[in-house]
């Protein structure tokens, strides 16, 4: 894209030289002899940068810069000034001008300054676009569901997002706790500040303290430089502590102090850092039981459980299954480039009858695999994983037998892998592609689940 530069200078000869030179550098350049003319051009044309002399007849360059910043804040302004007026130009930079160029100047220096200004402007616009997309993605409208249990969740998010309250999200794995946490953040006064997520169960205890609070150089073996922790990175924003129930007791004590005093010391440091961080936690565990068995600090529990939100399991909001499946279908069909537009009544019936032990995450995974194998624009029951298609048998298993979630998920994973291997005649490369995972990851899972594979059969 060719950038358009507006050159504002009442010295016609200098303006002509600048516009011609800028066009040689690949820009489109427009000249204006006064600030009034410049504002008229800005009103009717897309301008990417204003290059203006400080001394202009009538409205001067300072006033023009202020007006541009007020009406078109995304357009950078570069000032041209005589050497004697450099002090004025420095003050203008403090007021919002991108930079200044002192006369006499080299045209290469002008082009370099304009290039820096345009690059920075594009970065700012990209960041704003991404921020807007994130806010849209995590708006209330994108908390998808219309069932009474989920409407209650949305009501609670609405109640708490504008406050500073600490929130605890409770629910089974895969119920969308991080999505809700992000919705709270991006609909709060902190939306323009960072949202930092930490999975407390995924980081070894020896590293978690440093991950949260940072460390100073030499604090321990391997600490070769200072490191900023997640609390400092989230300053002014939101820190989401997922799987808080798995946080070691020793680190729980330090977290409690941060909440109480709003300050902390990095590992190996002796200087306190003050932070303003909103904390949202999530867990699938019963923390009351963990407190009773001394696995979780009681004082920390009450500090974190200020505003609890219980996320319902998908089997408790079956009315939302079809809505969520349609949402995932639109996303996934577009990403894989297939024209798949809906589900047959049989497929919807099978999905609605299934218990979804993996909740929304499992549903999304199911729709993704169905999109891959579907041969027509409408997903039918045979396109679904066998666990869903064989609903009566599966439902009887769930109703009649005691089981734990890990065993059930392992059983589901085994059947998915066996079905993929059967469909691909035992070719693990093709089976991995069908399942949407890496071949090495599939090999590890086959070994872990003790699946016997030959060219035609897996069992």
Tab-separated table of C-alpha atoms in Angstrom:
chain	number	residue	atom	x	y	z
A	1	UNK	CA	0.000	0.000	0.000
A	2	UNK	CA	1.334	3.446	-0.937
A	3	UNK	CA	1.304	5.873	1.974
A	4	UNK	CA	0.065	9.414	1.427
A	5	UNK	CA	2.061	12.267	2.989
A	6	UNK	CA	0.567	15.737	3.434
A	7	UNK	CA	3.283	18.447	3.214
A	8	UNK	CA	2.226	21.781	4.762
A	9	UNK	CA	4.497	24.746	4.021
A	10	UNK	CA	3.827	28.279	2.761
A	11	UNK	CA	7.180	28.296	0.953
A	12	UNK	CA	5.951	26.886	-2.353
A	13	UNK	CA	9.422	26.043	-3.658
A	14	UNK	CA	10.340	24.018	-0.546
A	15	UNK	CA	6.961	22.244	-0.599
A	16	UNK	CA	7.478	21.291	-4.255
A	17	UNK	CA	10.979	19.960	-3.526
A	18	UNK	CA	9.700	17.887	-0.607
A	19	UNK	CA	6.742	16.397	-2.490
A	20	UNK	CA	8.928	15.488	-5.484
A	21	UNK	CA	11.564	13.906	-3.244
A	22	UNK	CA	8.989	11.929	-1.259
A	23	UNK	CA	7.466	10.596	-4.455
A	24	UNK	CA	10.940	9.409	-5.442
A	25	UNK	CA	10.929	7.410	-2.174
A	26	UNK	CA	7.664	5.735	-3.221
A	27	UNK	CA	5.196	7.894	-1.301
A	28	UNK	CA	2.196	9.791	-2.640
A	29	UNK	CA	2.701	13.418	-1.596
A	30	UNK	CA	0.169	16.283	-1.453
A	31	UNK	CA	1.138	19.911	-0.740
A	32	UNK	CA	-0.868	22.512	1.206
A	33	UNK	CA	0.161	26.167	1.659
A	34	UNK	CA	-1.680	26.731	4.949
A	35	UNK	CA	-3.117	24.910	7.946
A	36	UNK	CA	-6.627	25.713	6.749
A	37	UNK	CA	-5.931	24.065	3.369
A	38	UNK	CA	-4.363	21.089	5.181
A	39	UNK	CA	-7.462	20.520	7.338
A	40	UNK	CA	-9.658	20.655	4.247
A	41	UNK	CA	-7.511	17.982	2.583
A	42	UNK	CA	-7.598	15.829	5.727
A	43	UNK	CA	-11.386	16.050	5.712
A	44	UNK	CA	-11.700	14.603	2.207
A	45	UNK	CA	-8.662	12.321	1.753
A	46	UNK	CA	-6.967	9.463	3.555
A	47	UNK	CA	-3.686	10.827	4.866
A	48	UNK	CA	-1.095	8.636	6.588
A	49	UNK	CA	1.263	11.354	7.891
A	50	UNK	CA	1.390	15.144	8.140
A	51	UNK	CA	4.743	16.899	7.577
A	52	UNK	CA	4.279	20.537	8.544
A	53	UNK	CA	6.383	23.634	9.027
A	54	UNK	CA	6.121	25.215	12.465
A	55	UNK	CA	5.837	28.743	11.073
A	56	UNK	CA	2.688	29.119	8.960
A	57	UNK	CA	0.528	32.134	8.140
A	58	UNK	CA	-2.693	32.317	10.142
A	59	UNK	CA	-2.998	29.048	12.058
A	60	UNK	CA	0.571	28.002	12.908
A	61	UNK	CA	2.040	24.489	12.870
A	62	UNK	CA	1.550	24.037	16.620
A	63	UNK	CA	-2.180	24.694	16.382
A	64	UNK	CA	-2.441	22.479	13.296
A	65	UNK	CA	-0.705	19.644	15.125
A	66	UNK	CA	-3.100	19.945	18.053
A	67	UNK	CA	-6.093	19.909	15.731
A	68	UNK	CA	-4.815	16.852	13.855
A	69	UNK	CA	-4.194	15.031	17.138
A	70	UNK	CA	-7.705	15.909	18.314
A	71	UNK	CA	-9.563	14.936	15.130
A	72	UNK	CA	-7.317	12.213	13.678
A	73	UNK	CA	-5.311	10.783	16.621
A	74	UNK	CA	-3.947	7.895	14.513
A	75	UNK	CA	-2.166	10.230	12.043
A	76	UNK	CA	1.440	11.013	13.085
A	77	UNK	CA	2.664	14.604	12.728
A	78	UNK	CA	6.305	15.498	11.990
A	79	UNK	CA	7.366	19.146	12.481
A	80	UNK	CA	9.816	21.138	10.335
A	81	UNK	CA	11.478	23.998	12.142
A	82	UNK	CA	14.356	26.434	11.822
A	83	UNK	CA	17.355	25.554	13.992
A	84	UNK	CA	16.688	28.538	16.258
A	85	UNK	CA	13.218	27.170	17.102
A	86	UNK	CA	14.324	23.642	18.035
A	87	UNK	CA	13.307	24.240	21.670
A	88	UNK	CA	9.739	24.908	20.493
A	89	UNK	CA	9.832	21.705	18.454
A	90	UNK	CA	10.953	19.668	21.477
A	91	UNK	CA	7.961	21.003	23.397
A	92	UNK	CA	5.713	19.952	20.504
A	93	UNK	CA	7.051	16.407	20.693
A	94	UNK	CA	6.029	16.386	24.343
A	95	UNK	CA	2.547	17.522	23.253
A	96	UNK	CA	2.156	14.707	20.734
A	97	UNK	CA	4.190	15.371	17.584
A	98	UNK	CA	6.097	12.269	16.477
A	99	UNK	CA	9.392	14.073	15.842
A	100	UNK	CA	10.888	17.237	14.419
A	101	UNK	CA	13.335	18.025	11.586
A	102	UNK	CA	15.566	21.087	11.849
A	103	UNK	CA	16.400	23.219	8.802
A	104	UNK	CA	18.606	22.840	6.870
A	105	UNK	CA	18.020	19.109	6.472
A	106	UNK	CA	18.964	16.219	4.218
A	107	UNK	CA	16.064	14.611	2.372
A	108	UNK	CA	17.341	11.169	3.425
A	109	UNK	CA	16.879	12.206	7.057
A	110	UNK	CA	13.330	13.356	6.300
A	111	UNK	CA	12.516	10.034	4.624
A	112	UNK	CA	14.017	8.061	7.520
A	113	UNK	CA	11.933	9.986	10.079
A	114	UNK	CA	8.767	9.498	8.041
A	115	UNK	CA	9.525	5.777	7.714
A	116	UNK	CA	9.887	5.400	11.503
A	117	UNK	CA	6.675	7.314	12.127
A	118	UNK	CA	4.678	5.204	9.665
A	119	UNK	CA	6.023	1.941	11.077
A	120	UNK	CA	5.130	2.962	14.625
A	121	UNK	CA	1.702	4.122	13.476
A	122	UNK	CA	1.044	0.743	11.866
A	123	UNK	CA	2.081	-1.085	15.040
A	124	UNK	CA	-0.275	1.073	17.105
A	125	UNK	CA	-3.130	0.452	14.683
A	126	UNK	CA	-2.452	-3.294	14.655
A	127	UNK	CA	-2.445	-3.381	18.447
A	128	UNK	CA	-5.703	-1.461	18.562
A	129	UNK	CA	-7.231	-3.798	15.999
A	130	UNK	CA	-6.127	-6.857	17.967
A	131	UNK	CA	-7.445	-5.342	21.185
A	132	UNK	CA	-10.789	-4.641	19.520
A	133	UNK	CA	-10.919	-8.198	18.166
A	134	UNK	CA	-10.158	-9.602	21.620
A	135	UNK	CA	-12.846	-7.449	23.216
A	136	UNK	CA	-15.303	-8.643	20.588
A	137	UNK	CA	-14.248	-12.245	20.968
A	138	UNK	CA	-14.761	-12.156	24.713
A	139	UNK	CA	-17.828	-9.943	24.814
A	140	UNK	CA	-20.940	-11.199	26.567
A	141	UNK	CA	-22.454	-12.060	23.191
A	142	UNK	CA	-19.689	-14.606	22.712
A	143	UNK	CA	-20.433	-16.415	25.946
A	144	UNK	CA	-22.564	-18.864	24.026
A	145	UNK	CA	-25.590	-20.521	25.540
A	146	UNK	CA	-29.224	-19.908	26.394
A	147	UNK	CA	-29.907	-22.529	29.048
A	148	UNK	CA	-30.980	-21.332	32.520
A	149	UNK	CA	-27.723	-22.514	34.199
A	150	UNK	CA	-25.580	-20.655	31.683
A	151	UNK	CA	-27.758	-17.537	31.737
A	152	UNK	CA	-27.025	-17.409	35.447
A	153	UNK	CA	-23.280	-17.456	34.665
A	154	UNK	CA	-23.696	-14.524	32.277
A	155	UNK	CA	-25.681	-12.620	34.919
A	156	UNK	CA	-22.867	-13.150	37.434
A	157	UNK	CA	-20.220	-12.033	34.934
A	158	UNK	CA	-22.270	-8.898	34.300
A	159	UNK	CA	-22.491	-8.223	38.032
A	160	UNK	CA	-18.787	-8.625	38.775
A	161	UNK	CA	-16.903	-7.387	35.689
A	162	UNK	CA	-17.040	-3.681	36.591
A	163	UNK	CA	-15.823	-4.304	40.151
A	164	UNK	CA	-12.366	-5.023	41.564
A	165	UNK	CA	-13.578	-8.212	43.289
A	166	UNK	CA	-11.514	-11.386	43.209
A	167	UNK	CA	-13.395	-14.112	41.313
A	168	UNK	CA	-13.208	-17.882	41.724
A	169	UNK	CA	-14.461	-19.996	38.809
A	170	UNK	CA	-15.491	-23.527	39.759
A	171	UNK	CA	-16.331	-26.303	37.339
A	172	UNK	CA	-15.230	-29.491	35.678
A	173	UNK	CA	-12.356	-29.514	33.204
A	174	UNK	CA	-13.396	-28.230	29.793
A	175	UNK	CA	-16.333	-26.084	30.951
A	176	UNK	CA	-14.799	-22.848	29.623
A	177	UNK	CA	-13.352	-21.272	32.751
A	178	UNK	CA	-10.627	-19.340	30.902
A	179	UNK	CA	-13.148	-18.033	28.354
A	180	UNK	CA	-15.258	-16.666	31.222
A	181	UNK	CA	-12.165	-15.197	32.903
A	182	UNK	CA	-11.251	-13.372	29.698
A	183	UNK	CA	-14.832	-12.127	29.311
A	184	UNK	CA	-14.660	-10.633	32.811
A	185	UNK	CA	-11.349	-8.916	32.025
A	186	UNK	CA	-12.268	-7.568	28.579
A	187	UNK	CA	-15.533	-6.144	29.896
A	188	UNK	CA	-13.880	-4.487	32.907
A	189	UNK	CA	-12.160	-1.111	33.369
A	190	UNK	CA	-8.868	-3.051	33.028
A	191	UNK	CA	-9.601	-4.128	29.447
A	192	UNK	CA	-6.719	-2.089	27.991
A	193	UNK	CA	-4.209	-3.595	30.399
A	194	UNK	CA	-2.705	-7.128	30.218
A	195	UNK	CA	-4.568	-10.378	30.801
A	196	UNK	CA	-1.989	-12.924	31.970
A	197	UNK	CA	-2.884	-16.610	32.405
A	198	UNK	CA	-0.907	-19.121	34.464
A	199	UNK	CA	-1.712	-22.830	34.747
A	200	UNK	CA	-0.547	-23.687	38.264
A	201	UNK	CA	-0.744	-27.424	37.546
A	202	UNK	CA	1.461	-27.253	34.453
A	203	UNK	CA	4.509	-25.622	36.057
A	204	UNK	CA	6.823	-27.610	38.392
A	205	UNK	CA	6.809	-26.430	42.005
A	206	UNK	CA	10.489	-25.472	41.790
A	207	UNK	CA	9.741	-23.045	38.956
A	208	UNK	CA	6.276	-21.755	39.894
A	209	UNK	CA	7.493	-19.183	42.422
A	210	UNK	CA	9.874	-17.664	39.875
A	211	UNK	CA	7.145	-17.792	37.209
A	212	UNK	CA	4.760	-15.814	39.393
A	213	UNK	CA	7.087	-13.379	41.142
A	214	UNK	CA	10.188	-13.295	38.929
A	215	UNK	CA	13.762	-13.613	40.149
A	216	UNK	CA	16.978	-11.638	40.311
A	217	UNK	CA	20.199	-12.650	38.628
A	218	UNK	CA	22.032	-15.291	40.657
A	219	UNK	CA	19.016	-16.215	42.798
A	220	UNK	CA	19.568	-19.875	41.968
A	221	UNK	CA	21.562	-22.048	39.598
A	222	UNK	CA	20.626	-21.084	36.072
A	223	UNK	CA	19.321	-17.607	36.983
A	224	UNK	CA	21.623	-15.840	34.541
A	225	UNK	CA	19.579	-12.628	34.351
A	226	UNK	CA	16.753	-10.829	36.107
A	227	UNK	CA	13.317	-12.118	35.135
A	228	UNK	CA	9.973	-10.331	35.326
A	229	UNK	CA	7.270	-12.534	36.842
A	230	UNK	CA	3.633	-12.833	35.863
A	231	UNK	CA	2.432	-10.541	38.670
A	232	UNK	CA	4.620	-7.690	37.431
A	233	UNK	CA	3.614	-8.394	33.815
A	234	UNK	CA	-0.076	-8.177	34.782
A	235	UNK	CA	0.280	-4.866	36.657
A	236	UNK	CA	-2.848	-2.801	36.075
A	237	UNK	CA	-4.605	-5.775	34.504
A	238	UNK	CA	-5.799	-9.261	35.414
A	239	UNK	CA	-3.888	-12.370	36.513
A	240	UNK	CA	-5.765	-15.625	35.850
A	241	UNK	CA	-4.529	-18.473	38.045
A	242	UNK	CA	-5.897	-21.673	36.534
A	243	UNK	CA	-5.949	-24.911	38.550
A	244	UNK	CA	-5.326	-22.950	41.751
A	245	UNK	CA	-6.103	-26.094	43.738
A	246	UNK	CA	-2.782	-27.552	42.577
A	247	UNK	CA	-0.692	-24.665	43.923
A	248	UNK	CA	1.858	-25.880	46.537
A	249	UNK	CA	1.237	-24.789	50.128
A	250	UNK	CA	4.532	-22.836	50.327
A	251	UNK	CA	3.590	-20.663	47.342
A	252	UNK	CA	0.050	-20.263	48.665
A	253	UNK	CA	1.550	-18.388	51.631
A	254	UNK	CA	3.382	-15.951	49.349
A	255	UNK	CA	0.257	-15.462	47.205
A	256	UNK	CA	-1.741	-14.617	50.328
A	257	UNK	CA	0.789	-11.924	51.203
A	258	UNK	CA	0.581	-10.379	47.726
A	259	UNK	CA	-3.206	-10.222	47.990
A	260	UNK	CA	-3.044	-8.621	51.439
A	261	UNK	CA	-0.204	-6.165	50.864
A	262	UNK	CA	-0.306	-5.715	47.059
A	263	UNK	CA	3.466	-6.132	46.961
A	264	UNK	CA	6.044	-8.912	46.637
A	265	UNK	CA	9.767	-9.584	46.353
A	266	UNK	CA	11.234	-11.499	43.401
A	267	UNK	CA	13.000	-14.748	44.237
A	268	UNK	CA	16.440	-13.823	45.615
A	269	UNK	CA	15.512	-10.148	45.853
A	270	UNK	CA	15.085	-7.903	48.881
A	271	UNK	CA	13.222	-4.964	47.347
A	272	UNK	CA	9.427	-4.987	47.345
A	273	UNK	CA	7.513	-4.289	44.152
A	274	UNK	CA	4.004	-2.855	44.367
A	275	UNK	CA	1.391	-4.160	41.930
A	276	UNK	CA	-2.235	-3.470	41.134
A	277	UNK	CA	-3.571	-6.782	39.867
A	278	UNK	CA	-7.037	-8.258	39.797
A	279	UNK	CA	-6.945	-11.994	40.487
A	280	UNK	CA	-9.297	-14.526	38.918
A	281	UNK	CA	-8.787	-18.156	39.876
A	282	UNK	CA	-10.209	-21.394	38.526
A	283	UNK	CA	-10.343	-24.950	39.780
A	284	UNK	CA	-12.110	-28.241	39.138
A	285	UNK	CA	-11.368	-29.383	42.689
A	286	UNK	CA	-13.488	-29.064	45.825
A	287	UNK	CA	-11.398	-26.490	47.674
A	288	UNK	CA	-13.544	-26.766	50.796
A	289	UNK	CA	-12.518	-30.402	51.014
A	290	UNK	CA	-8.916	-29.428	50.288
A	291	UNK	CA	-9.065	-26.955	53.200
A	292	UNK	CA	-10.493	-29.649	55.473
A	293	UNK	CA	-7.585	-31.977	54.613
A	294	UNK	CA	-4.957	-29.200	54.998
A	295	UNK	CA	-4.106	-29.254	51.280
A	296	UNK	CA	-5.222	-25.658	50.806
A	297	UNK	CA	-4.882	-22.707	53.166
A	298	UNK	CA	-8.173	-21.661	54.712
A	299	UNK	CA	-7.211	-17.969	54.900
A	300	UNK	CA	-6.239	-17.958	51.211
A	301	UNK	CA	-9.448	-19.748	50.263
A	302	UNK	CA	-11.586	-17.003	51.778
A	303	UNK	CA	-9.441	-14.328	50.125
A	304	UNK	CA	-9.930	-15.918	46.710
A	305	UNK	CA	-13.564	-16.989	47.070
A	306	UNK	CA	-14.958	-13.448	47.237
A	307	UNK	CA	-17.209	-13.891	44.201
A	308	UNK	CA	-17.621	-17.567	43.249
A	309	UNK	CA	-19.090	-18.561	39.878
A	310	UNK	CA	-20.057	-22.182	39.270
A	311	UNK	CA	-19.775	-23.200	35.610
A	312	UNK	CA	-22.254	-25.955	34.738
A	313	UNK	CA	-21.117	-29.141	33.050
A	314	UNK	CA	-22.307	-29.547	29.472
A	315	UNK	CA	-24.626	-32.412	30.475
A	316	UNK	CA	-26.367	-29.886	32.773
A	317	UNK	CA	-27.031	-27.497	29.876
A	318	UNK	CA	-28.030	-29.826	27.058
A	319	UNK	CA	-30.117	-27.065	25.439
A	320	UNK	CA	-26.833	-25.370	24.543
A	321	UNK	CA	-25.205	-28.344	22.796
A	322	UNK	CA	-26.724	-27.597	19.373
A	323	UNK	CA	-25.895	-23.872	19.691
A	324	UNK	CA	-22.284	-24.554	20.649
A	325	UNK	CA	-21.874	-27.216	17.959
A	326	UNK	CA	-23.123	-24.781	15.297
A	327	UNK	CA	-20.711	-22.118	16.586
A	328	UNK	CA	-17.729	-24.494	16.421
A	329	UNK	CA	-18.848	-25.729	12.998
A	330	UNK	CA	-18.730	-22.200	11.541
A	331	UNK	CA	-15.250	-21.629	12.952
A	332	UNK	CA	-13.772	-24.980	11.999
A	333	UNK	CA	-15.288	-25.319	8.533
A	334	UNK	CA	-13.800	-21.964	7.599
A	335	UNK	CA	-10.378	-22.832	9.035
A	336	UNK	CA	-10.099	-26.133	7.095
A	337	UNK	CA	-11.655	-24.700	3.941
A	338	UNK	CA	-14.602	-27.117	3.733
A	339	UNK	CA	-18.211	-26.264	2.933
A	340	UNK	CA	-19.963	-27.885	5.889
A	341	UNK	CA	-23.078	-25.975	6.915
A	342	UNK	CA	-24.969	-27.967	9.505
A	343	UNK	CA	-25.984	-31.182	11.257
A	344	UNK	CA	-28.688	-33.729	10.482
A	345	UNK	CA	-31.360	-34.367	13.148
A	346	UNK	CA	-29.690	-37.722	13.810
A	347	UNK	CA	-26.331	-36.090	14.531
A	348	UNK	CA	-27.905	-33.491	16.820
A	349	UNK	CA	-29.825	-36.225	18.634
A	350	UNK	CA	-26.646	-38.237	19.180
A	351	UNK	CA	-24.765	-35.214	20.509
A	352	UNK	CA	-27.637	-34.202	22.781
A	353	UNK	CA	-27.886	-37.688	24.319
A	354	UNK	CA	-24.150	-38.005	25.055
A	355	UNK	CA	-22.873	-37.123	28.552
A	356	UNK	CA	-19.759	-35.144	27.457
A	357	UNK	CA	-17.299	-36.017	30.242
A	358	UNK	CA	-14.806	-33.639	28.579
A	359	UNK	CA	-17.455	-30.894	28.369
A	360	UNK	CA	-17.133	-28.042	25.847
A	361	UNK	CA	-13.539	-28.913	24.994
A	362	UNK	CA	-14.637	-32.428	24.023
A	363	UNK	CA	-17.547	-31.070	21.981
A	364	UNK	CA	-15.216	-28.776	20.026
A	365	UNK	CA	-12.873	-31.692	19.407
A	366	UNK	CA	-15.787	-33.826	18.224
A	367	UNK	CA	-17.013	-31.183	15.766
A	368	UNK	CA	-13.496	-30.682	14.400
A	369	UNK	CA	-13.100	-34.383	13.670
A	370	UNK	CA	-16.580	-34.567	12.155
A	371	UNK	CA	-15.753	-31.660	9.825
A	372	UNK	CA	-12.619	-33.492	8.673
A	373	UNK	CA	-14.390	-36.767	7.845
A	374	UNK	CA	-17.699	-35.359	6.543
A	375	UNK	CA	-18.313	-36.134	2.870
A	376	UNK	CA	-21.348	-33.869	2.436
A	377	UNK	CA	-22.278	-30.319	3.488
A	378	UNK	CA	-24.276	-31.720	6.403
A	379	UNK	CA	-22.693	-33.722	9.228
A	380	UNK	CA	-24.602	-36.942	9.870
A	381	UNK	CA	-24.457	-39.296	12.850
A	382	UNK	CA	-21.957	-41.708	11.183
A	383	UNK	CA	-19.538	-38.771	10.815
A	384	UNK	CA	-19.398	-38.420	14.598
A	385	UNK	CA	-16.953	-40.406	16.720
A	386	UNK	CA	-18.326	-43.868	17.505
A	387	UNK	CA	-18.697	-42.984	21.201
A	388	UNK	CA	-21.426	-40.522	20.258
A	389	UNK	CA	-23.023	-42.505	17.451
A	390	UNK	CA	-23.596	-45.563	19.627
A	391	UNK	CA	-25.593	-43.471	22.107
A	392	UNK	CA	-27.866	-46.102	23.758
A	393	UNK	CA	-24.963	-48.443	24.580
A	394	UNK	CA	-22.768	-45.556	25.706
A	395	UNK	CA	-25.498	-44.072	27.881
A	396	UNK	CA	-26.145	-47.424	29.575
A	397	UNK	CA	-22.422	-47.699	30.340
A	398	UNK	CA	-22.454	-44.255	31.949
A	399	UNK	CA	-25.645	-44.905	33.903
A	400	UNK	CA	-24.842	-48.424	35.114
A	401	UNK	CA	-21.138	-48.424	35.907
A	402	UNK	CA	-19.124	-46.448	38.441
A	403	UNK	CA	-16.233	-44.617	36.798
A	404	UNK	CA	-13.808	-41.751	37.194
A	405	UNK	CA	-13.220	-38.982	34.690
A	406	UNK	CA	-9.602	-39.911	33.893
A	407	UNK	CA	-10.582	-43.494	33.068
A	408	UNK	CA	-13.478	-42.328	30.899
A	409	UNK	CA	-11.328	-39.849	28.970
A	410	UNK	CA	-8.684	-42.539	28.449
A	411	UNK	CA	-11.395	-44.879	27.168
A	412	UNK	CA	-12.665	-42.199	24.755
A	413	UNK	CA	-9.123	-41.428	23.548
A	414	UNK	CA	-8.444	-45.125	22.924
A	415	UNK	CA	-11.597	-45.538	20.837
A	416	UNK	CA	-10.871	-42.393	18.819
A	417	UNK	CA	-7.374	-43.648	17.999
A	418	UNK	CA	-8.555	-47.164	17.118
A	419	UNK	CA	-11.252	-45.779	14.824
A	420	UNK	CA	-8.752	-43.465	13.093
A	421	UNK	CA	-6.334	-46.352	12.562
A	422	UNK	CA	-9.086	-48.528	11.128
A	423	UNK	CA	-10.177	-45.807	8.724
A	424	UNK	CA	-6.593	-45.366	7.512
A	425	UNK	CA	-5.689	-49.081	7.321
A	426	UNK	CA	-3.247	-48.735	10.207
A	427	UNK	CA	-1.230	-45.922	8.602
A	428	UNK	CA	-0.205	-43.808	11.570
A	429	UNK	CA	0.729	-40.754	9.486
A	430	UNK	CA	-2.782	-40.605	8.015
A	431	UNK	CA	-4.400	-41.430	11.354
A	432	UNK	CA	-2.540	-38.551	13.023
A	433	UNK	CA	-3.752	-36.180	10.290
A	434	UNK	CA	-7.316	-37.428	10.743
A	435	UNK	CA	-7.123	-36.866	14.488
A	436	UNK	CA	-5.479	-33.464	14.073
A	437	UNK	CA	-2.380	-34.318	16.146
A	438	UNK	CA	1.322	-34.799	15.449
A	439	UNK	CA	2.480	-38.270	14.378
A	440	UNK	CA	4.926	-38.405	17.289
A	441	UNK	CA	2.108	-37.530	19.712
A	442	UNK	CA	-0.028	-40.329	18.247
A	443	UNK	CA	2.846	-42.792	18.622
A	444	UNK	CA	3.231	-41.905	22.312
A	445	UNK	CA	-0.518	-42.309	22.914
A	446	UNK	CA	-0.601	-45.671	21.145
A	447	UNK	CA	2.233	-46.831	23.368
A	448	UNK	CA	0.657	-45.410	26.525
A	449	UNK	CA	-2.730	-47.011	25.826
A	450	UNK	CA	-1.114	-50.309	24.736
A	451	UNK	CA	-2.934	-50.320	21.382
A	452	UNK	CA	-1.815	-53.168	19.122
A	453	UNK	CA	-1.428	-51.963	15.552
A	454	UNK	CA	-0.902	-53.760	12.255
A	455	UNK	CA	-1.538	-52.552	8.727
A	456	UNK	CA	-5.238	-53.392	8.747
A	457	UNK	CA	-6.383	-53.569	12.344
A	458	UNK	CA	-5.929	-51.767	15.652
A	459	UNK	CA	-7.205	-53.213	18.905
